[in-house]
Amino acid sequence: MEVVSPVGSWGEGPFDNDDAEDLVLRLMDAELGRRVGMVSAEFESVLRDGEYLEVDEGNMVVAAAALVAGSVSDEFLLRGGPTVPLPTPTADVITLAVRALERIIGAQSEWRDLWGEGDAVQGVRDLIATLQAR
C-alpha cells in the first residue's frame, strides 16, 4: 500500500516532520522545569477540541508523547529520537499522553487519514503500550 505522507514530513517516525522539530526546538529553549507542562499542554489541546484534528496537532502530540516515553523508558529513546531532558512525568501526564495518542489514531484525525493503517499507526500503538507499561 502506498502512503501519501503529510506535507512537512519525511518519514513516519515521531520526529520525522517539521512540527516535531519545532516542538523539540521550543522545548530545548525552555527551562527544564517548564518542559513537562509544555508537553502536557500539547496533549490537553487535542483533548479539548472535539472537532476534526489537523495533522500538525497530531504530529506535535506524537513527538511530545515520544519524549515522555523516552523519559520513562530508556528503551524507547534508543529508537532514534532526539535527547530532550524532561523531569519525570507524573501518572496524570502519562494518562493525558495516552488519551491524546488515542485521539490521534481515531476517527476525526487528519493524521490518521494521511497515515492510514501503516507502520506510523502501529508506532503510535507501540508508544501507547510503552506509556501504559509505566
Short mmCIF file of C-alpha atoms in Angstrom, two decimals:
data_model
loop_
_atom_site.label_atom_id
_atom_site.label_comp_id
_atom_site.label_asym_id
_atom_site.label_seq_id
_atom_site.Cartn_x
_atom_site.Cartn_y
_atom_site.Cartn_z
CA MET A 1 0.00 0.00 0.00
CA GLU A 2 1.32 3.44 -0.90
CA VAL A 3 1.29 6.01 1.87
CA VAL A 4 0.78 9.64 1.00
CA SER A 5 2.75 11.45 3.66
CA PRO A 6 1.73 14.83 5.03
CA VAL A 7 3.44 17.98 3.83
CA GLY A 8 6.41 18.74 6.06
CA SER A 9 7.05 15.05 6.75
CA TRP A 10 9.89 12.96 5.50
CA GLY A 11 9.27 9.76 7.42
CA GLU A 12 6.80 8.05 9.68
CA GLY A 13 8.76 8.24 12.92
CA PRO A 14 7.60 10.52 15.73
CA PHE A 15 10.35 13.07 15.00
CA ASP A 16 10.36 12.82 11.20
CA ASN A 17 8.42 16.02 10.48
CA ASP A 18 8.75 19.76 10.76
CA ASP A 19 6.12 20.06 13.51
CA ALA A 20 8.07 17.69 15.77
CA GLU A 21 11.27 19.58 15.03
CA ASP A 22 9.56 22.84 16.04
CA LEU A 23 8.36 21.28 19.29
CA VAL A 24 11.82 19.93 20.11
CA LEU A 25 13.40 23.35 19.48
CA ARG A 26 10.81 25.09 21.70
CA LEU A 27 11.43 22.56 24.47
CA MET A 28 15.20 22.94 24.23
CA ASP A 29 14.81 26.71 24.55
CA ALA A 30 12.64 26.34 27.67
CA GLU A 31 13.81 25.85 31.23
CA LEU A 32 13.88 22.20 32.28
CA GLY A 33 11.14 22.72 34.87
CA ARG A 34 8.69 24.04 32.24
CA ARG A 35 9.07 21.23 29.72
CA VAL A 36 6.60 18.73 31.18
CA GLY A 37 3.98 21.49 31.32
CA MET A 38 4.65 22.29 27.69
CA VAL A 39 4.14 18.70 26.54
CA SER A 40 1.04 18.41 28.75
CA ALA A 41 -0.37 21.49 27.01
CA GLU A 42 0.04 19.71 23.66
CA PHE A 43 -1.94 16.74 24.96
CA GLU A 44 -4.66 18.89 26.51
CA SER A 45 -5.10 20.95 23.35
CA VAL A 46 -6.19 17.97 21.27
CA LEU A 47 -8.41 16.62 24.04
CA ARG A 48 -10.30 19.93 24.46
CA ASP A 49 -11.26 20.20 20.84
CA GLY A 50 -13.86 17.70 19.64
CA GLU A 51 -13.52 18.85 16.04
CA TYR A 52 -11.50 17.27 13.25
CA LEU A 53 -7.87 17.14 14.37
CA GLU A 54 -5.35 18.70 11.99
CA VAL A 55 -2.14 16.85 11.09
CA ASP A 56 0.18 19.42 12.66
CA GLU A 57 -1.54 18.94 16.03
CA GLY A 58 -1.19 15.19 15.62
CA ASN A 59 2.49 15.46 14.77
CA MET A 60 3.15 17.56 17.88
CA VAL A 61 1.30 15.11 20.15
CA VAL A 62 3.16 12.10 18.77
CA ALA A 63 6.50 13.84 19.27
CA ALA A 64 5.58 15.05 22.77
CA ALA A 65 4.39 11.58 23.77
CA ALA A 66 7.57 10.02 22.40
CA LEU A 67 9.62 12.38 24.56
CA VAL A 68 7.55 11.43 27.61
CA ALA A 69 8.02 7.75 26.78
CA GLY A 70 11.76 8.34 26.46
CA SER A 71 11.81 9.90 29.90
CA VAL A 72 10.20 6.82 31.47
CA SER A 73 11.75 4.10 29.29
CA ASP A 74 15.40 4.03 28.21
CA GLU A 75 14.46 1.50 25.54
CA PHE A 76 12.18 3.95 23.78
CA LEU A 77 14.80 6.60 23.06
CA LEU A 78 17.15 4.01 21.63
CA ARG A 79 14.85 4.09 18.59
CA GLY A 80 16.49 7.27 17.39
CA GLY A 81 14.69 10.20 18.97
CA PRO A 82 16.35 13.45 20.00
CA THR A 83 17.66 13.85 23.52
CA VAL A 84 15.43 16.38 25.26
CA PRO A 85 15.68 16.02 29.02
CA LEU A 86 12.34 16.11 30.81
CA PRO A 87 11.64 15.91 34.52
CA THR A 88 9.96 12.61 35.34
CA PRO A 89 6.33 12.97 34.26
CA THR A 90 3.53 12.21 36.70
CA ALA A 91 0.98 9.47 36.16
CA ASP A 92 -1.51 12.20 35.16
CA VAL A 93 0.78 13.39 32.36
CA ILE A 94 1.24 9.84 31.11
CA THR A 95 -2.54 9.31 31.15
CA LEU A 96 -3.00 12.55 29.17
CA ALA A 97 -0.41 11.38 26.65
CA VAL A 98 -2.20 8.05 26.14
CA ARG A 99 -5.59 9.75 25.73
CA ALA A 100 -4.15 12.24 23.24
CA LEU A 101 -2.49 9.47 21.22
CA GLU A 102 -5.76 7.55 21.11
CA ARG A 103 -7.38 10.67 19.67
CA ILE A 104 -4.62 10.94 17.04
CA ILE A 105 -5.25 7.42 15.71
CA GLY A 106 -9.04 7.64 15.99
CA ALA A 107 -11.67 8.85 13.53
CA GLN A 108 -11.76 12.66 13.09
CA SER A 109 -7.98 12.88 12.69
CA GLU A 110 -6.15 14.14 9.64
CA TRP A 111 -3.00 12.45 10.99
CA ARG A 112 -4.79 9.10 10.85
CA ASP A 113 -6.35 9.86 7.47
CA LEU A 114 -2.93 10.63 6.00
CA TRP A 115 -1.05 7.70 7.54
CA GLY A 116 -3.79 5.06 7.24
CA GLU A 117 -3.12 1.71 8.91
CA GLY A 118 0.59 1.58 8.17
CA ASP A 119 3.70 1.49 10.32
CA ALA A 120 3.12 5.01 11.65
CA VAL A 121 -0.15 3.98 13.31
CA GLN A 122 1.48 0.84 14.68
CA GLY A 123 4.28 3.03 16.02
CA VAL A 124 1.71 5.10 17.92
CA ARG A 125 0.14 1.91 19.28
CA ASP A 126 3.60 0.81 20.44
CA LEU A 127 4.09 4.21 22.05
CA ILE A 128 0.77 3.83 23.89
CA ALA A 129 1.86 0.40 25.12
CA THR A 130 5.19 1.80 26.36
CA LEU A 131 3.41 4.56 28.26
CA GLN A 132 0.80 2.23 29.72
CA ALA A 133 3.52 -0.10 30.98
CA ARG A 134 4.79 2.67 33.30
#
